[in-house]
Coordinates of C-alpha atoms in Angstrom, one line a residue:
M22 CA -0.1 -0.1 0.0
C23 CA 2.9 2.5 0.7
L24 CA 4.4 1.9 -2.8
F25 CA 1.2 2.9 -4.5
A26 CA 0.6 5.8 -2.1
G27 CA 3.9 6.9 -2.9
G28 CA 5.0 6.3 0.8
P29 CA 8.5 5.2 2.3
L30 CA 8.7 1.4 1.9
P31 CA 9.5 -0.9 4.6
A32 CA 13.4 -1.5 5.4
A33 CA 14.5 -4.8 3.7
D34 CA 18.0 -6.5 3.9
R35 CA 20.4 -7.3 0.9
E36 CA 19.3 -10.8 1.2
D37 CA 15.7 -9.7 0.7
F38 CA 16.6 -7.9 -2.1
A39 CA 18.6 -10.5 -3.8
D40 CA 15.0 -12.4 -3.6
M41 CA 13.1 -9.8 -5.3
L42 CA 15.8 -9.9 -8.2
Q43 CA 15.8 -13.8 -9.1
R44 CA 11.7 -13.6 -8.4
A45 CA 11.5 -10.8 -11.2
D46 CA 14.4 -12.3 -13.4
A47 CA 11.9 -15.5 -13.2
V48 CA 8.5 -13.9 -14.3
K49 CA 9.8 -11.4 -16.3
S50 CA 8.2 -13.2 -19.3
V51 CA 5.7 -15.5 -17.4
D52 CA 3.9 -12.4 -15.1
P53 CA 4.5 -8.9 -16.8
A54 CA 2.3 -7.1 -13.9
E55 CA 4.4 -8.8 -11.1
F56 CA 7.4 -8.0 -12.8
A57 CA 6.3 -4.4 -13.0
R58 CA 5.5 -4.2 -9.6
L59 CA 8.9 -5.8 -8.1
I60 CA 11.2 -3.3 -10.6
D61 CA 9.5 -0.3 -9.4
Q62 CA 9.7 -1.6 -5.6
L63 CA 13.2 -1.9 -6.4
Q64 CA 14.0 1.6 -7.9
A65 CA 12.4 3.0 -5.4
Q66 CA 15.5 2.4 -3.2
P67 CA 18.6 2.1 -4.9
D68 CA 20.9 3.2 -2.6
A69 CA 19.9 0.0 0.1
L70 CA 21.3 -2.5 -3.2
S71 CA 24.6 -3.2 -3.3
G72 CA 26.9 -2.4 -6.2
Q73 CA 25.5 -6.3 -8.3
Q74 CA 22.1 -5.9 -7.1
R75 CA 22.1 -2.3 -9.0
E76 CA 23.6 -4.0 -12.0
H77 CA 21.0 -6.6 -11.9
L78 CA 18.3 -4.3 -11.5
Q79 CA 19.7 -2.1 -14.5
Y80 CA 19.7 -5.6 -16.8
L81 CA 16.0 -6.1 -15.7
H82 CA 14.8 -2.3 -15.9
A83 CA 16.3 -2.7 -19.8
W84 CA 14.6 -5.8 -20.4
R85 CA 11.6 -3.8 -19.1
L86 CA 11.8 -1.6 -22.1
V87 CA 12.8 -3.9 -24.9
Y88 CA 9.6 -5.2 -24.0
T89 CA 7.4 -2.4 -24.5
G90 CA 9.5 -1.9 -27.5
E91 CA 11.8 1.3 -26.4
Y92 CA 14.5 0.1 -28.2
A93 CA 16.8 3.2 -28.4
A94 CA 16.5 3.8 -24.4
A95 CA 17.5 0.2 -23.8
I96 CA 20.2 -0.5 -26.1
P97 CA 22.8 2.2 -24.1
M98 CA 21.8 0.6 -20.9
L99 CA 22.3 -3.2 -22.2
E100 CA 25.6 -2.4 -24.2
S101 CA 27.2 -0.4 -20.8
L102 CA 26.6 -3.6 -18.3
A103 CA 27.7 -5.7 -21.7
D104 CA 31.1 -3.9 -21.4
Q105 CA 31.2 -2.9 -17.4
A106 CA 29.1 -5.5 -15.4
S107 CA 31.2 -7.1 -12.6
D108 CA 29.3 -10.5 -12.9
P109 CA 30.6 -11.9 -16.1
T110 CA 27.3 -14.2 -16.6
L111 CA 25.4 -10.8 -16.8
Q112 CA 27.8 -9.2 -19.1
F113 CA 27.2 -12.3 -21.2
R114 CA 23.1 -12.0 -20.8
A115 CA 23.4 -8.4 -21.2
S116 CA 25.6 -8.9 -24.8
V117 CA 22.7 -11.4 -25.5
T118 CA 19.9 -9.0 -24.9
A119 CA 21.3 -6.0 -26.7
T120 CA 22.2 -8.6 -29.7
N121 CA 18.3 -9.6 -30.0
V122 CA 17.6 -5.8 -29.4
Q123 CA 19.6 -4.6 -32.2
V124 CA 17.6 -6.6 -34.6
L125 CA 14.2 -5.2 -33.2
A126 CA 15.7 -2.1 -34.2
T127 CA 17.1 -3.1 -37.6
R128 CA 20.6 -2.4 -36.6
Y129 CA 21.8 -5.5 -38.3
E130 CA 25.2 -5.2 -38.8
G131 CA 26.1 -4.6 -35.3
A132 CA 23.8 -7.5 -34.3
F133 CA 25.7 -10.0 -36.6
L134 CA 29.1 -9.0 -35.0
Q135 CA 27.8 -8.8 -31.8
L136 CA 26.8 -12.6 -32.3
N137 CA 29.8 -13.9 -33.7
K138 CA 31.7 -12.8 -30.0
L139 CA 28.8 -14.4 -28.2
L140 CA 29.1 -17.6 -29.9
N141 CA 32.7 -17.6 -29.3
K142 CA 32.2 -17.0 -25.6
L143 CA 29.5 -20.0 -25.5
P144 CA 31.7 -22.6 -24.5
E145 CA 33.1 -20.9 -21.9
V146 CA 29.7 -19.8 -20.2
T147 CA 28.5 -22.5 -17.2
D148 CA 25.1 -20.7 -16.1
K149 CA 22.6 -23.0 -17.9
D150 CA 19.9 -19.9 -18.5
A151 CA 22.4 -17.8 -19.6
R152 CA 23.3 -20.3 -22.3
L153 CA 19.7 -20.9 -23.3
Q154 CA 19.3 -17.1 -23.8
G155 CA 22.4 -17.3 -26.0
M156 CA 21.5 -19.9 -27.9
S157 CA 17.7 -19.1 -28.5
V158 CA 18.7 -15.4 -30.0
A159 CA 21.6 -17.3 -32.0
A160 CA 18.6 -19.7 -33.8
D161 CA 16.5 -16.4 -34.2
L162 CA 19.1 -14.5 -35.8
Y163 CA 20.0 -17.6 -38.4
V164 CA 16.0 -18.1 -39.2
L165 CA 15.8 -14.4 -39.9
V166 CA 18.4 -14.6 -42.8
G167 CA 17.3 -17.7 -44.0
E168 CA 19.6 -19.8 -42.4
Y169 CA 17.3 -22.2 -41.2
D170 CA 19.1 -25.2 -40.7
L171 CA 21.4 -23.7 -38.3
G172 CA 18.7 -21.6 -36.5
I173 CA 17.0 -25.7 -36.3
H174 CA 20.6 -26.5 -35.2
Y175 CA 20.8 -24.2 -32.1
A176 CA 16.8 -24.7 -31.7
E177 CA 17.7 -28.2 -30.9
Q178 CA 20.6 -27.7 -28.8
V179 CA 18.4 -25.3 -26.4
V180 CA 15.5 -28.4 -26.2
K181 CA 18.5 -30.9 -25.9
E182 CA 20.3 -28.7 -22.5
N183 CA 16.4 -28.0 -21.1
A184 CA 17.8 -25.2 -18.8
R185 CA 15.2 -25.4 -15.6
G186 CA 12.4 -27.1 -17.7
R187 CA 12.3 -24.1 -20.0
G188 CA 14.4 -25.2 -23.4
V189 CA 12.0 -27.3 -24.5
C190 CA 9.4 -24.3 -24.8
R191 CA 11.9 -22.2 -26.2
G192 CA 13.6 -24.2 -28.3
E193 CA 10.3 -25.9 -29.8
Q194 CA 8.6 -22.3 -30.3
I195 CA 11.9 -21.7 -32.5
R196 CA 11.8 -25.1 -34.2
L197 CA 8.3 -25.1 -35.2
D198 CA 8.0 -21.5 -36.5
T199 CA 11.3 -22.6 -38.8
L200 CA 9.7 -25.7 -39.8
C201 CA 6.3 -23.8 -40.8
K202 CA 8.2 -20.9 -42.4
T203 CA 9.8 -23.9 -45.1
K204 CA 6.8 -25.9 -45.2
R205 CA 8.5 -28.8 -43.3
I206 CA 5.3 -29.5 -41.0
K207 CA 1.3 -29.8 -40.9
A208 CA -1.5 -28.5 -38.9
D209 CA -1.9 -31.8 -37.0
A210 CA 1.6 -32.8 -35.9
P211 CA 1.9 -33.7 -32.7
A212 CA 5.0 -31.8 -31.3
I213 CA 2.7 -28.7 -31.5
P214 CA 0.5 -29.7 -28.7
A215 CA 3.7 -31.0 -26.6
A216 CA 5.2 -27.9 -27.3
I217 CA 2.4 -25.7 -25.7
D218 CA 1.8 -27.9 -23.0
A219 CA 5.7 -27.7 -22.1
C220 CA 5.5 -23.7 -21.9
L221 CA 2.4 -24.0 -20.1
Q222 CA 4.2 -26.3 -17.3
Q223 CA 6.8 -23.4 -17.1
G224 CA 4.1 -20.5 -17.1
E225 CA 5.5 -19.0 -20.2
S226 CA 2.2 -18.0 -22.0
L227 CA 3.9 -15.3 -24.3
A228 CA 5.8 -18.5 -26.0
A229 CA 2.8 -20.8 -25.7
N230 CA 0.7 -18.2 -27.7
G231 CA 3.6 -18.2 -30.4
I232 CA 3.6 -21.6 -30.8
R233 CA -0.4 -20.9 -31.3
M234 CA 0.4 -18.4 -33.8
T235 CA 2.5 -20.8 -36.0
H236 CA -0.5 -23.6 -35.6
A237 CA -2.9 -21.1 -37.1
R238 CA -0.9 -20.2 -39.6
L239 CA -0.6 -24.1 -40.8
L240 CA -4.4 -24.3 -40.3
L241 CA -5.0 -21.3 -43.1
R242 CA -2.4 -22.5 -45.3
E243 CA -4.3 -25.7 -45.2
H244 CA -7.9 -24.1 -45.7
R245 CA -9.2 -25.0 -42.3
I246 CA -10.7 -21.6 -41.7
D247 CA -12.7 -22.1 -39.0
E248 CA -10.2 -23.9 -37.0
A249 CA -8.0 -21.1 -37.2
I250 CA -10.3 -18.4 -36.1
S251 CA -11.3 -20.7 -33.3
L252 CA -7.8 -21.3 -31.7
L253 CA -7.1 -17.1 -32.2
E254 CA -10.6 -15.8 -30.6
R255 CA -10.1 -18.7 -27.7
H256 CA -6.9 -17.3 -26.5
Y257 CA -6.9 -13.7 -27.5
G258 CA -7.6 -12.6 -24.1
E259 CA -4.5 -14.3 -23.2
M260 CA -2.0 -12.6 -25.6
E261 CA -3.9 -9.3 -24.5
Q262 CA -2.8 -10.1 -21.1
T263 CA 0.9 -10.1 -22.0
R264 CA 0.7 -6.4 -22.3
Y265 CA 3.4 -7.6 -25.5
P266 CA 2.7 -4.8 -28.5
R267 CA 4.6 -6.8 -31.2
G268 CA 3.3 -10.1 -30.4
V269 CA -0.2 -8.5 -29.9
S270 CA -0.3 -6.4 -33.1
E271 CA 1.0 -10.2 -35.2
W272 CA -2.2 -11.8 -33.1
E273 CA -4.6 -9.3 -34.5
S274 CA -3.3 -9.4 -37.9
L275 CA -3.3 -13.0 -38.4
L276 CA -6.9 -13.0 -36.6
A277 CA -8.3 -10.2 -39.6
Q278 CA -6.7 -12.3 -42.4
A279 CA -8.4 -15.2 -40.9
Y280 CA -11.9 -13.6 -40.5
Q281 CA -11.4 -11.9 -44.3
Q282 CA -11.3 -15.7 -45.5
R283 CA -14.2 -16.9 -43.9
G284 CA -15.9 -13.2 -45.3
A285 CA -16.6 -11.8 -42.3
G286 CA -15.5 -8.3 -43.4
V287 CA -16.6 -6.3 -40.2
N288 CA -14.3 -8.2 -37.7
A289 CA -11.7 -8.5 -40.3
Q290 CA -11.8 -4.8 -40.5
R291 CA -12.1 -4.7 -36.7
M292 CA -9.2 -6.4 -36.0
A293 CA -6.8 -5.0 -38.5
L294 CA -7.6 -1.6 -37.0
R295 CA -6.2 -2.9 -33.8
A296 CA -3.1 -4.4 -35.3
V297 CA -2.2 -1.3 -36.4
E298 CA -3.0 0.4 -33.2
H299 CA -0.9 -2.2 -31.5
S300 CA 2.3 -1.9 -34.0
V301 CA 5.2 -0.8 -32.9
K302 CA 6.1 2.5 -33.8
D303 CA 8.5 2.5 -36.6
Q304 CA 8.6 -0.7 -37.4
F305 CA 7.4 -2.6 -40.4
T306 CA 6.4 -6.2 -40.7
Q307 CA 5.0 -8.7 -42.6
P308 CA 1.6 -8.5 -39.8
L309 CA 1.3 -4.9 -40.6
V310 CA 1.7 -5.0 -44.1
G311 CA -1.4 -7.8 -43.5
A312 CA -3.2 -5.3 -41.9
Y313 CA -3.5 -2.6 -44.1
R314 CA -4.1 -5.1 -47.0
V315 CA -7.2 -6.3 -45.4
L316 CA -8.5 -2.7 -44.4
F317 CA -7.6 -1.7 -48.2
E318 CA -9.6 -4.8 -49.8
E319 CA -12.6 -4.4 -47.4
S320 CA -12.7 -0.5 -48.0
E321 CA -13.1 -1.6 -51.4
K322 CA -15.4 -3.9 -51.1
Q323 CA -17.7 -1.1 -49.5
G324 CA -17.0 1.0 -52.2
D325 CA -15.5 3.2 -49.8
I326 CA -13.1 4.6 -52.6
G327 CA -11.6 7.2 -50.3
S328 CA -10.5 5.3 -47.8
A329 CA -9.4 2.0 -49.9
I330 CA -6.6 4.2 -51.9
G331 CA -5.3 5.8 -48.3
Y332 CA -4.9 1.6 -47.1
L333 CA -3.4 0.9 -50.3
K334 CA -1.0 3.9 -50.3
K335 CA -0.2 2.8 -46.4
S336 CA -0.2 -1.1 -47.1
A337 CA 2.7 -0.7 -50.1
A338 CA 4.7 1.6 -47.6
A339 CA 4.6 -0.6 -45.2
D340 CA 5.5 -3.4 -48.1
K341 CA 8.1 -1.8 -49.3
A342 CA 9.9 -0.6 -46.2
Y343 CA 9.6 -4.5 -45.0
L344 CA 11.2 -5.4 -48.4
D345 CA 13.9 -3.0 -47.6
D346 CA 14.3 -4.2 -44.2
V347 CA 14.9 -7.9 -45.1
T348 CA 17.5 -7.0 -48.1
A349 CA 19.3 -4.8 -45.7
R350 CA 19.7 -7.4 -42.7
Q351 CA 20.9 -10.3 -45.4
L352 CA 23.1 -8.0 -46.7
A353 CA 24.4 -7.1 -43.4
Y354 CA 24.7 -10.8 -42.6
E355 CA 26.4 -11.5 -45.6
R356 CA 28.8 -8.2 -44.9
V357 CA 29.7 -9.5 -41.1
K358 CA 30.2 -13.4 -42.7
S359 CA 32.6 -11.7 -45.5
N360 CA 34.7 -9.7 -43.4
T361 CA 34.7 -12.4 -40.5
L362 CA 36.4 -14.8 -43.4
T363 CA 39.1 -12.2 -44.4
T364 CA 39.9 -11.7 -40.6
K365 CA 40.6 -15.7 -40.6
S366 CA 42.3 -15.5 -43.6
Q367 CA 44.9 -12.2 -42.5
L368 CA 45.0 -14.6 -38.9
E369 CA 46.0 -17.6 -40.8
A370 CA 48.4 -15.3 -43.0
L371 CA 50.2 -13.9 -39.8
N372 CA 50.4 -17.3 -38.3
Q373 CA 52.4 -18.9 -41.2
E374 CA 54.0 -16.5 -41.3
N375 CA 55.3 -16.3 -37.4
K376 CA 55.9 -20.1 -38.3
L377 CA 58.4 -18.9 -41.2
L378 CA 60.3 -16.3 -39.4
Q379 CA 60.4 -18.8 -36.7
L380 CA 62.1 -21.4 -38.9
Q381 CA 64.6 -18.5 -40.7
R382 CA 65.9 -18.0 -37.0
E383 CA 66.6 -21.4 -36.7
L384 CA 68.3 -21.9 -39.9
D385 CA 70.2 -18.5 -39.7
G386 CA 73.4 -20.4 -38.8
K387 CA 73.9 -22.9 -41.6
A388 CA 76.0 -22.8 -44.3
A389 CA 74.6 -22.9 -47.9
E390 CA 72.3 -25.3 -47.8
T391 CA 70.3 -23.0 -45.2
S392 CA 70.8 -20.1 -47.7
R393 CA 69.2 -21.3 -50.1
L394 CA 66.1 -22.5 -47.9
Y395 CA 65.8 -19.2 -46.7
I396 CA 65.4 -17.9 -50.3
A397 CA 63.3 -20.9 -50.8
L398 CA 61.0 -19.7 -47.9
L399 CA 60.8 -16.2 -48.6
L400 CA 59.8 -16.5 -52.0
L401 CA 56.9 -18.7 -50.5
V402 CA 56.2 -15.8 -48.1
L403 CA 55.9 -13.2 -50.9
V404 CA 53.7 -15.8 -53.4
F405 CA 51.2 -16.1 -50.3
I406 CA 51.1 -12.9 -49.3
A407 CA 50.6 -11.8 -53.3
L408 CA 47.7 -14.8 -53.2
W409 CA 46.2 -13.3 -49.9
A410 CA 46.1 -10.2 -51.8
Y411 CA 44.8 -11.2 -54.9
R412 CA 41.9 -13.0 -53.6
T413 CA 41.4 -9.7 -50.9
K414 CA 41.1 -7.5 -53.9
R415 CA 38.8 -10.1 -55.8
S416 CA 36.5 -10.1 -52.8
Q417 CA 36.2 -6.4 -52.4
L418 CA 35.4 -6.0 -56.5
H419 CA 32.9 -8.6 -56.2
F420 CA 31.1 -6.6 -52.8
M421 CA 31.8 -3.6 -54.9
K422 CA 29.2 -5.5 -57.8
L423 CA 26.6 -6.7 -55.3
S424 CA 26.6 -3.3 -53.5
Q425 CA 25.5 -1.8 -57.7
E426 CA 23.6 -4.7 -58.8
D427 CA 20.2 -6.2 -57.8
S428 CA 21.1 -9.6 -56.6
L429 CA 17.4 -11.5 -57.8
T430 CA 17.0 -9.4 -61.4
G431 CA 20.8 -8.3 -62.3
I432 CA 19.7 -4.7 -63.0
A433 CA 20.8 -2.0 -61.5
N434 CA 19.7 -1.4 -57.4
R435 CA 18.0 1.6 -56.4
P436 CA 21.4 3.4 -55.2
R437 CA 23.0 2.6 -58.7
F438 CA 19.6 3.6 -60.6
I439 CA 19.8 7.0 -58.9
Q440 CA 23.6 7.9 -59.6
L441 CA 23.5 6.8 -63.1
A442 CA 20.1 8.6 -63.7
E443 CA 21.4 11.6 -62.2
T444 CA 24.2 11.6 -64.7
V445 CA 22.6 11.0 -67.4
L446 CA 19.7 14.0 -66.7
E447 CA 22.6 16.6 -66.1
A448 CA 24.4 15.3 -69.1
A449 CA 20.6 16.1 -70.9
R450 CA 20.5 19.4 -69.3
K451 CA 23.7 20.9 -70.3
S452 CA 23.2 20.1 -73.9
Q453 CA 19.6 20.9 -73.9
Q454 CA 18.3 17.4 -75.0
Q455 CA 15.2 16.0 -73.9
A456 CA 14.7 12.6 -71.6
S457 CA 11.8 10.6 -70.3
V458 CA 11.4 8.9 -67.1
V459 CA 9.0 5.6 -66.8
L460 CA 8.1 3.7 -63.8
C461 CA 6.4 0.3 -64.1
D462 CA 4.6 -1.4 -61.6
L463 CA 4.2 -5.5 -61.7
D464 CA 0.0 -5.6 -61.3
H465 CA -1.2 -7.8 -58.5
F466 CA 2.1 -9.1 -58.0
K467 CA 1.4 -9.8 -53.8
A468 CA -1.4 -12.4 -55.2
I469 CA 1.3 -14.5 -57.3
N470 CA 3.6 -14.5 -54.0
D471 CA 0.5 -15.8 -51.8
R472 CA -1.1 -18.4 -54.2
F473 CA 2.4 -19.7 -55.5
G474 CA 5.1 -18.6 -53.0
H475 CA 7.9 -16.3 -53.3
A476 CA 10.2 -18.4 -55.6
A477 CA 7.3 -18.0 -58.2
G478 CA 7.4 -14.2 -57.8
D479 CA 11.3 -14.5 -57.9
H480 CA 10.6 -16.2 -61.1
V481 CA 8.1 -13.5 -62.4
L482 CA 10.5 -10.4 -62.1
R483 CA 13.5 -12.4 -63.3
Q484 CA 11.0 -13.1 -66.2
A485 CA 9.9 -9.6 -66.4
V486 CA 13.0 -7.9 -66.4
I487 CA 14.6 -10.2 -69.2
A488 CA 11.4 -9.0 -71.5
C489 CA 11.9 -5.5 -70.6
Q490 CA 15.6 -5.7 -71.8
G491 CA 14.7 -6.9 -75.1
H492 CA 13.1 -3.7 -75.9
L493 CA 15.7 -1.2 -74.4
R494 CA 18.9 0.3 -75.7
V495 CA 22.2 0.2 -74.5
S496 CA 22.3 3.9 -73.5
D497 CA 18.8 3.8 -71.7
I498 CA 19.3 3.1 -67.4
F499 CA 17.2 0.2 -66.0
G500 CA 17.0 -0.4 -62.2
R501 CA 14.5 -1.9 -60.0
V502 CA 13.5 0.6 -57.4
G503 CA 10.9 -1.8 -55.2
G504 CA 9.6 -5.0 -54.1
E505 CA 7.9 -5.4 -58.0
E506 CA 8.7 -1.6 -59.2
F507 CA 11.2 -0.3 -62.0
G508 CA 12.3 2.6 -63.2
I509 CA 14.0 3.2 -66.5
V510 CA 15.5 6.7 -67.9
L511 CA 15.5 7.3 -71.7
P512 CA 17.8 9.7 -72.8
G513 CA 16.8 11.8 -76.4
C514 CA 13.3 10.3 -76.1
G515 CA 10.4 13.2 -75.9
L516 CA 7.0 12.4 -73.9
E517 CA 5.3 10.8 -77.1
D518 CA 8.5 8.7 -78.0
A519 CA 8.5 7.2 -74.2
K520 CA 5.2 6.7 -74.3
Q521 CA 5.0 4.5 -77.5
R522 CA 8.2 2.6 -76.1
A523 CA 6.7 2.3 -72.2
E524 CA 3.7 0.4 -74.7
R525 CA 5.9 -2.1 -76.4
L526 CA 7.2 -2.8 -72.9
R527 CA 3.5 -3.4 -71.4
V528 CA 2.7 -5.3 -74.5
A529 CA 6.2 -7.4 -73.8
L530 CA 5.1 -7.9 -70.3
S531 CA 1.7 -9.3 -70.9
A532 CA 3.0 -11.6 -73.5
I533 CA 5.4 -13.7 -71.2
E534 CA 3.2 -15.9 -69.1
P535 CA 5.9 -17.5 -67.3
Q536 CA 5.3 -21.1 -66.1
Y537 CA 6.5 -22.1 -62.5
D538 CA 6.3 -25.9 -61.4
G539 CA 3.8 -26.5 -64.5
V540 CA 1.5 -23.6 -63.2
R541 CA 1.1 -20.5 -65.2
C542 CA 1.5 -16.9 -63.7
S543 CA 0.0 -14.2 -65.8
V544 CA 1.7 -10.9 -65.6
S545 CA 0.6 -7.3 -66.5
G546 CA 2.4 -4.2 -65.6
S547 CA 1.1 -0.5 -64.8
F548 CA 3.3 2.5 -66.6
G549 CA 3.7 6.3 -65.5
V550 CA 5.6 8.7 -67.7
T551 CA 6.8 11.8 -67.5
S552 CA 9.3 14.0 -69.7
T553 CA 11.9 16.6 -69.1
E554 CA 9.5 19.2 -71.0
E555 CA 6.9 18.3 -68.9
S556 CA 8.8 17.7 -65.4
G557 CA 12.3 19.8 -65.7
Y558 CA 15.6 18.0 -65.3
E559 CA 15.5 17.3 -61.3
L560 CA 15.1 13.5 -60.5
R561 CA 12.8 13.9 -57.5
Q562 CA 10.6 15.8 -59.6
L563 CA 10.2 13.8 -62.4
L564 CA 10.2 10.5 -60.5
A565 CA 7.4 12.3 -58.5
H566 CA 5.4 12.8 -61.8
A567 CA 6.0 9.5 -63.1
D568 CA 4.8 8.0 -60.1
A569 CA 1.7 10.5 -60.4
A570 CA 1.1 8.8 -63.4
L571 CA 1.7 5.3 -62.4
Y572 CA -0.9 5.6 -59.4
R573 CA -3.6 7.2 -62.3
A574 CA -3.2 3.8 -64.2
K575 CA -3.3 1.8 -61.4
A576 CA -6.6 3.6 -60.7
A577 CA -7.8 3.4 -64.3
G578 CA -7.6 -0.3 -64.4
R579 CA -4.0 -1.5 -64.0
D580 CA -2.4 -2.8 -67.5
R581 CA -2.0 0.4 -69.3
V582 CA 0.5 3.5 -69.7
M583 CA -0.2 6.6 -68.6
P584 CA 1.9 10.1 -69.2
Y585 CA 1.7 12.9 -66.8
D586 CA -1.4 15.1 -67.1
G587 CA 0.2 18.1 -65.1
E588 CA -1.7 17.8 -62.3
T589 CA -0.6 18.7 -58.8
V590 CA 1.5 15.2 -57.0
D591 CA -1.1 13.8 -54.2
A592 CA 1.4 14.7 -50.8
E593 CA 0.6 11.7 -49.2
R594 CA 1.7 9.1 -52.2
P595 CA 5.0 7.8 -51.0
D596 CA 8.1 8.7 -53.3
P597 CA 9.3 5.4 -54.0
I598 CA 12.8 6.6 -53.7
D599 CA 12.6 9.3 -52.1
D600 CA 14.9 8.2 -49.1
E601 CA 17.8 7.6 -51.6
L602 CA 17.7 11.1 -53.6
R603 CA 18.0 13.0 -50.2
N604 CA 21.6 11.5 -50.0
V605 CA 22.3 12.1 -53.6
G606 CA 24.3 15.4 -54.5
H607 CA 23.0 17.4 -57.6
A608 CA 25.7 18.4 -60.1

């Protein structure tokens, strides 16, 4: 009562505080209300705590900030503990949690660098809870970048060690989610209810509900919609009680999609709005994209075109941001992986050089034969260094190419497209020649991904690029500026010529009809066209006008070419590559 009334707390010895800290640590993911109460009580009298107890309290406070989505505030606290905590186990736990939070805050390169350090330290860690935490985060991160076998390996290690009986729950949650992502499990697999029971026995309701979401996705994949809805509705209250925004938003988005599939539009809209409301600020995830998609489609069915267009814009923006995030974390992982291999090679080279120098000293006092051996060894070192330098240069050139090229289609990526487009437009401005910009967006591309899978979507993107390249000149600039959106700069072309060329591209797209696993995927594209005569030579303005024309083409029924008509660009419509343009200087 004193705590809630703001009065002084009763005195407690350090042993009592130690029990409270251990209790808070044990219930942090099981009983959020009790956890918050204990943290508030401990923070009310920090001077009564020992140095190690204050460090432990700081760790739990940072964990609480992470749980509520306040990542920016949590990361410095965790990094400070990882560097300076007096307890090695707490140092390791803080490092693991900081790694996980860096992923949530989209600081992927730092997360993967920290992961390598944690895995190197893991064999020295004896605390079972800390080992469970470290291996769980490793499993999560590997799954995040598509290294599914590695993720399952670490998840199985978590199950095998089963620290304090919690390993089966946490490890199975990751393993089942990974098997669902890779389509290697069915909804009726007996491992699913067994894992849920293991979590409930430990009081881990958050993990149990995570497995239930995996189960619901499997049911929806198998078109068992009523079962999925029943499961999600039955445990919705439990998920809300966790007060974990990211999990609640994901649950509501999944339930909204299930309602929509059953035809319950009102319920679908209600849940989708809740999913948007509970999503973490500035976090773009698949559930958020799905929620906006439900709101768009339901508004469109009701004839509320204004709302439908608004939700379509938000869905497209969230989808692009999510795809950018997927690309960023994959590139960060590959970059860290490459740098790690390079560092290992350098260390191996130094070790070899040290061995050779030691051998040189041993042979220094010998006669002519020793001198000949010394020369041979020196040459070997030089050859080895030359080979290492050659391999390093090749790696640098390879990654430079990767940084300028879209890995899926082989054409220019967004930064490279902007750089080339700026150069071409500046040359056109100086010579007072016309140039045109075309934006193309594949119609209903999400439906292809949803129906046939992302592998089929990737195949369609590659075929679309091949079809377009057959109608482009060597001097034309062609790049992928979004998930299914492409940009083209046509030097020397006026608006009418550009419209004709865009029409040929549209016909070429409609004609490809690619097949994937024996299934034909129809393809069409919508095009927006503008020229320097209409929009000036500034790339930002050209792209904005072309995007406005593209939007008109979409609104007019898709699969058509629309020129810019001089109308004001909708300020709410997102510029597809606005972020890159902010960082590009103008000549």
